[in-house]
Amino acid sequence: MDQAALAPERQLDAISVEDAITHLNSEYADEVQLDEREGYGGIIVDSKRLVDIARVIRDDLGFDYLSSATAVDYLGEGDHLEMVYHAYRTTGGGALVFKARTDRDNAVIPSLVSIWRGSDFQEREAWDLMGIRFPGHPNLKRILMWEGFQGHPLRKDWREAYYEEEQKPFDSRWPGGHVHRAEEKNVFGKNVTYPPDIDLGRLMDTSEAAVYQSLGLGVDVERIMDKDGFETDELVVNMGPHHPSTHGVFRMVLTVDGETVTSLEPVMGYLHRNHEKIGERNTYLHNIPFTDRLDYISSMGNNHGYVLAVEQLMSLGRKYNPPTYRCEALRVMMVELSRIVNHLWAIGFWLNDIGAFFTPVLYFVQERERILDFFEAVAGSRMMCNYMRFGGLFGDLPERLKSVSNLANDRVRDYNTMQFLTEMINERIPRTIDDLERLLTQNEILIERSVGVGVLTREDAINYSAAGPLLRGSGVDYDIRRADPYSIYPELDFDVAVENEGDMYARYRVRVSELRESVRILKQILPRLEATAGESIWADGKPGAYAPRVPHGEAYGRVENGKGELGYYVVSAGGRGGSSNPWRYHVRAPSFINLTPMGIMSRGYKVADIVGILGSIDIVLGETDR
Amino acid sequence: MNLQELNQSEFPVPAELENNIAITSLSQLYNWGRRNSMWPMLFGLACCAIEMIATAASRFDFSRFGFEVMRATPRQADLMIVSGTVTKKMVVPIVRLYNQMPEPKYVLAMGACASGGGPFKEGYNVVSGMDKYLPVDVYVPGCPPTPQALLYGMIALQRKIDGQSIANGDDVPWYGVSTAEPTPVPVLGPDIIDPRQMDMIRRQAEAAAVDAPSIGSRELPAATPLVAAKVTVDTTAEADAAPINENALSFVLPTGAAPWAEAEEIREKRRLRALARKALRATRRAAVAEEE
């Protein structure tokens, strides 16, 4: 092939994000405009040419990984709906942000499923919650709410049954303090409203039929029912939402041919508790405890992503002090401890799923309890730590750890904090990991069950926007701590765990390696904490504002959480001075998007493998459904 | 329960047999067995489920208190721990699961969400508390409750069971005269619809069709006085009868040609006795009130 013809392309997929934007803007002057709103970045693409330009972005410019696709309703701020896409290169670097606009009344934006399969669930979510139609989407059904639900709840003019005011704090609570229970004000006493023309006589619950019709991206259910002859019948099997191996209230509908799975459709939304709608009413600070409840296994990591996003926005303003070094070191320590908790939990429950019922978990939970005691002593709560603040932390490490969770059969706990940490990081956790490896890594049963099962190829992993151990288990060397570093990770010495096989065993190996890498990071954090002892965790020595005004703009803060890439897309609108409540608060949840390839990962495997494959993805429903 | 606690009847036991024989009431014996083998359903909803697992794990270990083992099927479970946020989409399967549990069955609302909606109460897909649909026996506050708090709640449930009596038919629904009706399963329409509220929804829709305030409006409904159900029972004969000895209620079927008919008869008698007791209590209360 002609070398000269290839050369410009090779240049294009290595140019910087700014150059890529300039390139697109000059090449497609009619369709691509720069987003010049204050505090915004990226480009606005004419939605008629969106698919073509997305293909250019992926193939020519090399942004092969679509991290997030979400919608924003700019009611009163231009009166349009906007889809926002964040595309990254798997070789590392920043995001190319591109947007497409549509009217609020007849909202249509072409689907990008043909470019990035990873946009599948995210577009369904945008249809469900924002009411944007995506022509070209193979299965555009509601995903979090049920089919038949009235309205699209994330629209700014859609009001929930318990609506009080647009923004908190509500007048009824503060400063007045006249608290009325929401159900007293609702006619039905429950959190419901009905359209005035409701016809109860013809009321049908269509939500179930919709689930089965959408089975396997358009499998004809009739054909399955009509099938006869001597072959094995195809059966539709429903698993969940109440099933011990679905890690919560997750549901899968599978068609099986004998024991072999022919298609699988994840059904979710059983824990959809409206983080995003509530988050838009909350003040910025209010949302921190809510992030704890997303991935409730590793709440410290959730805090971190959110404060990074809001700090990004705050740094646009004048009054902003970045966190001190000690604060960053503490954050990293907490996040890495969370990662250990998360991976121990993930491996333990995956083993449950493939047959080692609860014996390994009991050993891992023991170690987890130790870390939770530390969290409780430092942050005040075992699980929901609510520890990070914008530009700082809730508090520094206490001198001594006094666990409040003393049971009669526990020793009374009172330790020197640094001594406790040193012992835990240098001895206890490595010992647990050694035990884990000794008993499991070469275990014949484990290898038989997991090698070659649930394979996700490298290309699919990228195209389906898989993240975290799922992505790295398929041979993609992509860890945000290295690819797009934040906090003090650039100066820390650690390796990115990668395995090439793409099966369940590879994901297990990635998790074990990450446990070791986390310990390695923690060992480097300890001397940093000792060196900065006495230093303040706040830049100006006093805690940040209770209700900060956040400057106008958008920000996408992302961290490498235990489950994968956790991103927060936060929009601050309102006056020139900024706002005290986010206009849009979107969570790019790794557990949610990692389920997109679940269908192709399970095709052809046995029913008994399905729970194992799900366990190896490692989802948590609080984050999947949000 | 040790032998001393069990042996609480007034019947004297000869001293030399005290270590071998216990005389107790059937209710006590029955409750003793029940409270110490409360099998929870393996059923996690949200964050609280993680703490529930921690409570079941070795450090806290609720098996020590008789919660032995979690069962994945509702048909083998005595206790439903509603561990997390109940969403409108999930309440449908939850009510179904509850209906599938055999009686006697208990519900423990774990955490702020299951008790009253918690931090997510205002959310459009969130049910503000499990008690909007199912009878809840114990509420455990916390977000999430610590394992200690959950254990405390479970022990509180055991105490509640201790106070229940098989003899007293109106004490708990499953010792009553008839089988309990299943809780109607909600329907997912334009919003979740509780079949028990159908009449009210219909009335509101009719009012909206005329021109009255639209459905779901925020005004409080006009205060309607609670009308007590009118019960007419001929209690004279029963109330005049000898005071009821609760322990004397027989559970042994009399032999006869048609045992089931007799069982029906016994059940009918029990029902009448229960009603009589109710009336008796009411008259006693009235008398006390008069004295005061």
PDB file of N, CA, C and O in Angstrom, chain A residues 144 146 150 161-162 168 183-185 187-191 193-194 203 242 268 270 272-274 293 368-369 373 382-384 405 407 410, chain B residues 42 47 51 59-60 72 85 87-89 121-126 128 132 143 148 189-194 197 200 204 215 217-218 220:
ATOM      1  N   LEU A 144     -34.967   1.872  32.482  1.00  0.00           N
ATOM      2  CA  LEU A 144     -34.991   1.954  33.941  1.00  0.00           C
ATOM      3  C   LEU A 144     -36.419   1.979  34.468  1.00  0.00           C
ATOM      4  O   LEU A 144     -36.732   1.338  35.471  1.00  0.00           O
ATOM      5  N   TRP A 146     -40.645   1.357  33.689  1.00  0.00           N
ATOM      6  CA  TRP A 146     -41.338   0.299  32.979  1.00  0.00           C
ATOM      7  C   TRP A 146     -42.020   0.859  31.735  1.00  0.00           C
ATOM      8  O   TRP A 146     -42.304   2.052  31.643  1.00  0.00           O
ATOM      9  N   GLN A 150     -45.809   7.084  32.578  1.00  0.00           N
ATOM     10  CA  GLN A 150     -46.235   8.372  32.030  1.00  0.00           C
ATOM     11  C   GLN A 150     -45.094   9.386  32.068  1.00  0.00           C
ATOM     12  O   GLN A 150     -44.638   9.748  33.151  1.00  0.00           O
ATOM     13  N   ALA A 161     -44.337  13.150  41.980  1.00  0.00           N
ATOM     14  CA  ALA A 161     -45.534  13.268  42.809  1.00  0.00           C
ATOM     15  C   ALA A 161     -45.273  14.061  44.078  1.00  0.00           C
ATOM     16  O   ALA A 161     -46.137  14.791  44.552  1.00  0.00           O
ATOM     17  N   TYR A 162     -44.095  13.927  44.624  1.00  0.00           N
ATOM     18  CA  TYR A 162     -43.774  14.621  45.874  1.00  0.00           C
ATOM     19  C   TYR A 162     -43.046  15.939  45.611  1.00  0.00           C
ATOM     20  O   TYR A 162     -42.283  16.412  46.445  1.00  0.00           O
ATOM     21  N   LYS A 168     -33.355  22.746  46.399  1.00  0.00           N
ATOM     22  CA  LYS A 168     -33.208  22.729  47.849  1.00  0.00           C
ATOM     23  C   LYS A 168     -32.263  23.852  48.268  1.00  0.00           C
ATOM     24  O   LYS A 168     -31.477  24.300  47.476  1.00  0.00           O
ATOM     25  N   GLU A 183     -46.537  12.687  52.051  1.00  0.00           N
ATOM     26  CA  GLU A 183     -47.745  11.918  51.772  1.00  0.00           C
ATOM     27  C   GLU A 183     -49.004  12.600  52.282  1.00  0.00           C
ATOM     28  O   GLU A 183     -50.097  12.323  51.816  1.00  0.00           O
ATOM     29  N   GLU A 184     -48.841  13.514  53.249  1.00  0.00           N
ATOM     30  CA  GLU A 184     -50.022  14.234  53.729  1.00  0.00           C
ATOM     31  C   GLU A 184     -50.545  15.171  52.652  1.00  0.00           C
ATOM     32  O   GLU A 184     -51.721  15.518  52.631  1.00  0.00           O
ATOM     33  N   LYS A 185     -49.641  15.603  51.795  1.00  0.00           N
ATOM     34  CA  LYS A 185     -50.051  16.553  50.763  1.00  0.00           C
ATOM     35  C   LYS A 185     -50.487  15.862  49.487  1.00  0.00           C
ATOM     36  O   LYS A 185     -50.975  16.502  48.579  1.00  0.00           O
ATOM     37  N   VAL A 187     -52.880  13.305  47.454  1.00  0.00           N
ATOM     38  CA  VAL A 187     -54.245  12.806  47.607  1.00  0.00           C
ATOM     39  C   VAL A 187     -54.259  11.317  47.953  1.00  0.00           C
ATOM     40  O   VAL A 187     -55.044  10.859  48.765  1.00  0.00           O
ATOM     41  N   PHE A 188     -53.374  10.562  47.322  1.00  0.00           N
ATOM     42  CA  PHE A 188     -53.433   9.111  47.490  1.00  0.00           C
ATOM     43  C   PHE A 188     -52.600   8.629  48.675  1.00  0.00           C
ATOM     44  O   PHE A 188     -52.593   7.436  48.968  1.00  0.00           O
ATOM     45  N   GLY A 189     -51.899   9.552  49.314  1.00  0.00           N
ATOM     46  CA  GLY A 189     -51.075   9.152  50.444  1.00  0.00           C
ATOM     47  C   GLY A 189     -49.844   8.389  50.024  1.00  0.00           C
ATOM     48  O   GLY A 189     -49.080   7.927  50.849  1.00  0.00           O
ATOM     49  N   LYS A 190     -49.679   8.223  48.733  1.00  0.00           N
ATOM     50  CA  LYS A 190     -48.512   7.496  48.239  1.00  0.00           C
ATOM     51  C   LYS A 190     -47.808   8.356  47.210  1.00  0.00           C
ATOM     52  O   LYS A 190     -48.338   9.359  46.757  1.00  0.00           O
ATOM     53  N   ASN A 191     -46.655   7.913  46.824  1.00  0.00           N
ATOM     54  CA  ASN A 191     -45.818   8.698  45.923  1.00  0.00           C
ATOM     55  C   ASN A 191     -46.277   8.514  44.475  1.00  0.00           C
ATOM     56  O   ASN A 191     -45.540   8.026  43.642  1.00  0.00           O
ATOM     57  N   THR A 193     -48.967   9.955  41.071  1.00  0.00           N
ATOM     58  CA  THR A 193     -49.935  10.843  40.428  1.00  0.00           C
ATOM     59  C   THR A 193     -50.476  10.089  39.223  1.00  0.00           C
ATOM     60  O   THR A 193     -49.803   9.222  38.674  1.00  0.00           O
ATOM     61  N   TYR A 194     -51.666  10.404  38.822  1.00  0.00           N
ATOM     62  CA  TYR A 194     -52.242   9.751  37.638  1.00  0.00           C
ATOM     63  C   TYR A 194     -52.693  10.818  36.664  1.00  0.00           C
ATOM     64  O   TYR A 194     -53.111  11.895  37.075  1.00  0.00           O
ATOM     65  N   LEU A 203     -57.118  -0.737  31.975  1.00  0.00           N
ATOM     66  CA  LEU A 203     -55.754  -0.700  32.446  1.00  0.00           C
ATOM     67  C   LEU A 203     -55.064  -2.044  32.247  1.00  0.00           C
ATOM     68  O   LEU A 203     -55.560  -3.079  32.648  1.00  0.00           O
ATOM     69  N   HIS A 242     -35.600 -11.359  41.896  1.00  0.00           N
ATOM     70  CA  HIS A 242     -35.264 -11.972  43.184  1.00  0.00           C
ATOM     71  C   HIS A 242     -34.533 -13.267  42.899  1.00  0.00           C
ATOM     72  O   HIS A 242     -35.155 -14.285  42.618  1.00  0.00           O
ATOM     73  N   MET A 268     -33.359  -4.170  33.848  1.00  0.00           N
ATOM     74  CA  MET A 268     -32.929  -3.475  35.068  1.00  0.00           C
ATOM     75  C   MET A 268     -33.905  -2.378  35.447  1.00  0.00           C
ATOM     76  O   MET A 268     -34.974  -2.268  34.870  1.00  0.00           O
ATOM     77  N   TYR A 270     -34.875  -2.072  38.712  1.00  0.00           N
ATOM     78  CA  TYR A 270     -35.556  -2.449  39.949  1.00  0.00           C
ATOM     79  C   TYR A 270     -34.988  -1.727  41.163  1.00  0.00           C
ATOM     80  O   TYR A 270     -35.538  -1.815  42.248  1.00  0.00           O
ATOM     81  N   HIS A 272     -33.925   1.595  40.555  1.00  0.00           N
ATOM     82  CA  HIS A 272     -33.771   2.944  40.013  1.00  0.00           C
ATOM     83  C   HIS A 272     -34.354   3.922  41.011  1.00  0.00           C
ATOM     84  O   HIS A 272     -35.561   4.055  41.133  1.00  0.00           O
ATOM     85  N   ARG A 273     -33.469   4.586  41.768  1.00  0.00           N
ATOM     86  CA  ARG A 273     -33.992   5.461  42.814  1.00  0.00           C
ATOM     87  C   ARG A 273     -33.691   6.919  42.525  1.00  0.00           C
ATOM     88  O   ARG A 273     -33.488   7.697  43.423  1.00  0.00           O
ATOM     89  N   ASN A 274     -33.593   7.228  41.237  1.00  0.00           N
ATOM     90  CA  ASN A 274     -33.691   8.614  40.793  1.00  0.00           C
ATOM     91  C   ASN A 274     -32.587   9.521  41.320  1.00  0.00           C
ATOM     92  O   ASN A 274     -32.836  10.667  41.650  1.00  0.00           O
ATOM     93  N   ARG A 293     -24.133   6.078  47.916  1.00  0.00           N
ATOM     94  CA  ARG A 293     -25.124   5.023  47.745  1.00  0.00           C
ATOM     95  C   ARG A 293     -25.211   4.535  46.304  1.00  0.00           C
ATOM     96  O   ARG A 293     -26.123   3.780  45.967  1.00  0.00           O
ATOM     97  N   ARG A 368     -12.421  -7.286  55.207  1.00  0.00           N
ATOM     98  CA  ARG A 368     -13.208  -6.104  54.895  1.00  0.00           C
ATOM     99  C   ARG A 368     -13.646  -5.403  56.179  1.00  0.00           C
ATOM    100  O   ARG A 368     -13.573  -4.180  56.285  1.00  0.00           O
ATOM    101  N   GLU A 369     -14.077  -6.178  57.160  1.00  0.00           N
ATOM    102  CA  GLU A 369     -14.530  -5.598  58.417  1.00  0.00           C
ATOM    103  C   GLU A 369     -13.441  -4.736  59.045  1.00  0.00           C
ATOM    104  O   GLU A 369     -13.707  -3.686  59.622  1.00  0.00           O
ATOM    105  N   ASP A 373     -13.854  -0.870  59.875  1.00  0.00           N
ATOM    106  CA  ASP A 373     -13.637  -0.292  61.197  1.00  0.00           C
ATOM    107  C   ASP A 373     -12.823   0.987  61.092  1.00  0.00           C
ATOM    108  O   ASP A 373     -13.102   1.975  61.773  1.00  0.00           O
ATOM    109  N   ARG A 382     -19.547   3.022  58.547  1.00  0.00           N
ATOM    110  CA  ARG A 382     -18.859   1.871  57.981  1.00  0.00           C
ATOM    111  C   ARG A 382     -18.879   1.888  56.453  1.00  0.00           C
ATOM    112  O   ARG A 382     -17.857   1.720  55.796  1.00  0.00           O
ATOM    113  N   MET A 383     -20.062   2.049  55.931  1.00  0.00           N
ATOM    114  CA  MET A 383     -20.205   1.918  54.471  1.00  0.00           C
ATOM    115  C   MET A 383     -20.353   3.259  53.777  1.00  0.00           C
ATOM    116  O   MET A 383     -19.754   3.500  52.744  1.00  0.00           O
ATOM    117  N   MET A 384     -21.229   4.081  54.293  1.00  0.00           N
ATOM    118  CA  MET A 384     -21.545   5.345  53.629  1.00  0.00           C
ATOM    119  C   MET A 384     -20.667   6.437  54.224  1.00  0.00           C
ATOM    120  O   MET A 384     -21.061   7.129  55.145  1.00  0.00           O
ATOM    121  N   SER A 405     -17.813  -0.124  67.129  1.00  0.00           N
ATOM    122  CA  SER A 405     -18.544  -1.375  66.930  1.00  0.00           C
ATOM    123  C   SER A 405     -17.974  -2.464  67.820  1.00  0.00           C
ATOM    124  O   SER A 405     -17.438  -3.445  67.368  1.00  0.00           O
ATOM    125  N   LEU A 407     -18.423  -5.453  70.091  1.00  0.00           N
ATOM    126  CA  LEU A 407     -19.342  -6.480  70.541  1.00  0.00           C
ATOM    127  C   LEU A 407     -18.743  -7.126  71.771  1.00  0.00           C
ATOM    128  O   LEU A 407     -17.559  -6.987  72.051  1.00  0.00           O
ATOM    129  N   ASP A 410     -15.766  -9.066  70.980  1.00  0.00           N
ATOM    130  CA  ASP A 410     -14.649  -8.389  70.326  1.00  0.00           C
ATOM    131  C   ASP A 410     -13.704  -7.847  71.381  1.00  0.00           C
ATOM    132  O   ASP A 410     -14.116  -7.542  72.485  1.00  0.00           O
TER     133      ASP A 410
ATOM    134  N   LEU B  42     -33.451 -14.999  51.651  1.00  0.00           N
ATOM    135  CA  LEU B  42     -32.226 -14.485  51.020  1.00  0.00           C
ATOM    136  C   LEU B  42     -32.655 -13.481  49.963  1.00  0.00           C
ATOM    137  O   LEU B  42     -32.956 -13.847  48.839  1.00  0.00           O
ATOM    138  N   CYS B  47     -28.225  -1.141  49.384  1.00  0.00           N
ATOM    139  CA  CYS B  47     -27.057  -1.033  50.247  1.00  0.00           C
ATOM    140  C   CYS B  47     -27.225  -1.831  51.538  1.00  0.00           C
ATOM    141  O   CYS B  47     -26.291  -2.469  52.010  1.00  0.00           O
ATOM    142  N   GLU B  51     -24.985  -4.828  54.453  1.00  0.00           N
ATOM    143  CA  GLU B  51     -24.868  -4.927  55.900  1.00  0.00           C
ATOM    144  C   GLU B  51     -25.586  -6.169  56.424  1.00  0.00           C
ATOM    145  O   GLU B  51     -25.191  -6.746  57.429  1.00  0.00           O
ATOM    146  N   ARG B  59     -18.410 -12.388  61.800  1.00  0.00           N
ATOM    147  CA  ARG B  59     -18.151 -11.488  62.923  1.00  0.00           C
ATOM    148  C   ARG B  59     -19.404 -11.252  63.766  1.00  0.00           C
ATOM    149  O   ARG B  59     -19.346 -11.233  64.985  1.00  0.00           O
ATOM    150  N   PHE B  60     -20.535 -11.075  63.084  1.00  0.00           N
ATOM    151  CA  PHE B  60     -21.766 -10.777  63.828  1.00  0.00           C
ATOM    152  C   PHE B  60     -22.647 -12.017  63.952  1.00  0.00           C
ATOM    153  O   PHE B  60     -23.189 -12.292  65.006  1.00  0.00           O
ATOM    154  N   ALA B  72     -33.416 -19.053  49.883  1.00  0.00           N
ATOM    155  CA  ALA B  72     -33.620 -18.265  48.665  1.00  0.00           C
ATOM    156  C   ALA B  72     -35.070 -18.292  48.205  1.00  0.00           C
ATOM    157  O   ALA B  72     -35.481 -17.467  47.406  1.00  0.00           O
ATOM    158  N   THR B  85     -33.943   0.214  49.438  1.00  0.00           N
ATOM    159  CA  THR B  85     -34.955   1.060  48.845  1.00  0.00           C
ATOM    160  C   THR B  85     -35.960   0.217  48.075  1.00  0.00           C
ATOM    161  O   THR B  85     -35.574  -0.593  47.246  1.00  0.00           O
ATOM    162  N   THR B  87     -38.495   0.208  45.255  1.00  0.00           N
ATOM    163  CA  THR B  87     -38.916   1.031  44.132  1.00  0.00           C
ATOM    164  C   THR B  87     -40.271   0.552  43.646  1.00  0.00           C
ATOM    165  O   THR B  87     -40.702  -0.552  43.968  1.00  0.00           O
ATOM    166  N   LYS B  88     -40.909   1.399  42.858  1.00  0.00           N
ATOM    167  CA  LYS B  88     -42.227   1.028  42.347  1.00  0.00           C
ATOM    168  C   LYS B  88     -42.130  -0.205  41.462  1.00  0.00           C
ATOM    169  O   LYS B  88     -43.008  -1.052  41.444  1.00  0.00           O
ATOM    170  N   LYS B  89     -41.033  -0.283  40.727  1.00  0.00           N
ATOM    171  CA  LYS B  89     -40.878  -1.426  39.845  1.00  0.00           C
ATOM    172  C   LYS B  89     -40.643  -2.703  40.650  1.00  0.00           C
ATOM    173  O   LYS B  89     -41.042  -3.780  40.239  1.00  0.00           O
ATOM    174  N   LYS B 121     -36.829   9.370  49.192  1.00  0.00           N
ATOM    175  CA  LYS B 121     -38.283   9.391  49.284  1.00  0.00           C
ATOM    176  C   LYS B 121     -38.935  10.184  48.157  1.00  0.00           C
ATOM    177  O   LYS B 121     -39.933   9.766  47.589  1.00  0.00           O
ATOM    178  N   GLU B 122     -38.350  11.352  47.833  1.00  0.00           N
ATOM    179  CA  GLU B 122     -38.991  12.210  46.840  1.00  0.00           C
ATOM    180  C   GLU B 122     -38.878  11.655  45.421  1.00  0.00           C
ATOM    181  O   GLU B 122     -39.519  12.155  44.519  1.00  0.00           O
ATOM    182  N   GLY B 123     -38.040  10.656  45.215  1.00  0.00           N
ATOM    183  CA  GLY B 123     -37.815  10.120  43.877  1.00  0.00           C
ATOM    184  C   GLY B 123     -39.092   9.558  43.259  1.00  0.00           C
ATOM    185  O   GLY B 123     -39.922   8.980  43.949  1.00  0.00           O
ATOM    186  N   TYR B 124     -39.203   9.726  41.952  1.00  0.00           N
ATOM    187  CA  TYR B 124     -40.442   9.343  41.275  1.00  0.00           C
ATOM    188  C   TYR B 124     -40.657   7.838  41.204  1.00  0.00           C
ATOM    189  O   TYR B 124     -41.736   7.374  40.903  1.00  0.00           O
ATOM    190  N   ASN B 125     -39.601   7.073  41.425  1.00  0.00           N
ATOM    191  CA  ASN B 125     -39.753   5.618  41.317  1.00  0.00           C
ATOM    192  C   ASN B 125     -39.628   4.957  42.681  1.00  0.00           C
ATOM    193  O   ASN B 125     -39.401   3.764  42.771  1.00  0.00           O
ATOM    194  N   VAL B 126     -39.766   5.732  43.739  1.00  0.00           N
ATOM    195  CA  VAL B 126     -39.495   5.190  45.069  1.00  0.00           C
ATOM    196  C   VAL B 126     -40.790   5.104  45.876  1.00  0.00           C
ATOM    197  O   VAL B 126     -41.591   6.035  45.873  1.00  0.00           O
ATOM    198  N   SER B 128     -42.576   5.155  49.346  1.00  0.00           N
ATOM    199  CA  SER B 128     -42.159   5.765  50.610  1.00  0.00           C
ATOM    200  C   SER B 128     -42.439   4.826  51.780  1.00  0.00           C
ATOM    201  O   SER B 128     -43.322   5.072  52.590  1.00  0.00           O
ATOM    202  N   LYS B 132     -46.385   0.943  53.124  1.00  0.00           N
ATOM    203  CA  LYS B 132     -47.458   1.400  52.243  1.00  0.00           C
ATOM    204  C   LYS B 132     -48.132   0.193  51.565  1.00  0.00           C
ATOM    205  O   LYS B 132     -49.225   0.313  51.028  1.00  0.00           O
ATOM    206  N   CYS B 143     -28.864   4.227  58.020  1.00  0.00           N
ATOM    207  CA  CYS B 143     -28.693   4.318  56.568  1.00  0.00           C
ATOM    208  C   CYS B 143     -27.259   4.002  56.206  1.00  0.00           C
ATOM    209  O   CYS B 143     -26.480   4.887  55.986  1.00  0.00           O
ATOM    210  N   GLN B 148     -25.085  -4.366  64.293  1.00  0.00           N
ATOM    211  CA  GLN B 148     -25.610  -4.427  65.657  1.00  0.00           C
ATOM    212  C   GLN B 148     -27.061  -3.984  65.698  1.00  0.00           C
ATOM    213  O   GLN B 148     -27.894  -4.564  66.397  1.00  0.00           O
ATOM    214  N   GLY B 189     -49.052   0.821  35.826  1.00  0.00           N
ATOM    215  CA  GLY B 189     -49.755   1.551  34.764  1.00  0.00           C
ATOM    216  C   GLY B 189     -48.988   2.801  34.428  1.00  0.00           C
ATOM    217  O   GLY B 189     -47.770   2.772  34.364  1.00  0.00           O
ATOM    218  N   PRO B 190     -49.693   3.929  34.234  1.00  0.00           N
ATOM    219  CA  PRO B 190     -48.989   5.196  34.025  1.00  0.00           C
ATOM    220  C   PRO B 190     -48.161   5.592  35.253  1.00  0.00           C
ATOM    221  O   PRO B 190     -47.172   6.282  35.144  1.00  0.00           O
ATOM    222  N   ASP B 191     -48.602   5.145  36.414  1.00  0.00           N
ATOM    223  CA  ASP B 191     -47.809   5.200  37.633  1.00  0.00           C
ATOM    224  C   ASP B 191     -48.177   3.904  38.338  1.00  0.00           C
ATOM    225  O   ASP B 191     -49.028   3.159  37.846  1.00  0.00           O
ATOM    226  N   ILE B 192     -47.581   3.615  39.470  1.00  0.00           N
ATOM    227  CA  ILE B 192     -47.956   2.357  40.112  1.00  0.00           C
ATOM    228  C   ILE B 192     -49.364   2.490  40.695  1.00  0.00           C
ATOM    229  O   ILE B 192     -49.741   3.544  41.191  1.00  0.00           O
ATOM    230  N   ILE B 193     -50.138   1.427  40.550  1.00  0.00           N
ATOM    231  CA  ILE B 193     -51.527   1.481  40.995  1.00  0.00           C
ATOM    232  C   ILE B 193     -51.741   0.406  42.045  1.00  0.00           C
ATOM    233  O   ILE B 193     -51.496  -0.775  41.808  1.00  0.00           O
ATOM    234  N   ASP B 194     -52.175   0.834  43.208  1.00  0.00           N
ATOM    235  CA  ASP B 194     -52.489  -0.096  44.276  1.00  0.00           C
ATOM    236  C   ASP B 194     -53.955  -0.493  44.108  1.00  0.00           C
ATOM    237  O   ASP B 194     -54.839   0.359  44.206  1.00  0.00           O
ATOM    238  N   GLN B 197     -56.671   0.936  46.124  1.00  0.00           N
ATOM    239  CA  GLN B 197     -57.053   2.349  45.999  1.00  0.00           C
ATOM    240  C   GLN B 197     -57.873   2.619  44.753  1.00  0.00           C
ATOM    241  O   GLN B 197     -58.116   3.770  44.406  1.00  0.00           O
ATOM    242  N   MET B 200     -60.807   4.975  45.016  1.00  0.00           N
ATOM    243  CA  MET B 200     -60.392   6.351  45.238  1.00  0.00           C
ATOM    244  C   MET B 200     -59.888   6.980  43.938  1.00  0.00           C
ATOM    245  O   MET B 200     -60.205   8.119  43.612  1.00  0.00           O
ATOM    246  N   GLN B 204     -61.501  10.143  41.983  1.00  0.00           N
ATOM    247  CA  GLN B 204     -60.700  11.315  41.618  1.00  0.00           C
ATOM    248  C   GLN B 204     -60.775  11.567  40.121  1.00  0.00           C
ATOM    249  O   GLN B 204     -60.839  12.707  39.677  1.00  0.00           O
ATOM    250  N   ILE B 215     -56.659  15.296  39.230  1.00  0.00           N
ATOM    251  CA  ILE B 215     -56.199  14.157  40.008  1.00  0.00           C
ATOM    252  C   ILE B 215     -54.746  14.359  40.437  1.00  0.00           C
ATOM    253  O   ILE B 215     -53.949  14.922  39.711  1.00  0.00           O
ATOM    254  N   SER B 217     -53.783  16.296  42.672  1.00  0.00           N
ATOM    255  CA  SER B 217     -53.489  17.660  43.072  1.00  0.00           C
ATOM    256  C   SER B 217     -53.040  17.651  44.527  1.00  0.00           C
ATOM    257  O   SER B 217     -53.236  16.691  45.248  1.00  0.00           O
ATOM    258  N   ARG B 218     -52.436  18.746  44.934  1.00  0.00           N
ATOM    259  CA  ARG B 218     -51.754  18.734  46.200  1.00  0.00           C
ATOM    260  C   ARG B 218     -52.606  19.141  47.393  1.00  0.00           C
ATOM    261  O   ARG B 218     -52.133  19.160  48.514  1.00  0.00           O
ATOM    262  N   LEU B 220     -55.129  18.783  50.388  1.00  0.00           N
ATOM    263  CA  LEU B 220     -55.487  17.647  51.220  1.00  0.00           C
ATOM    264  C   LEU B 220     -56.934  17.276  50.937  1.00  0.00           C
ATOM    265  O   LEU B 220     -57.780  18.154  50.758  1.00  0.00           O
TER     266      LEU B 220
END
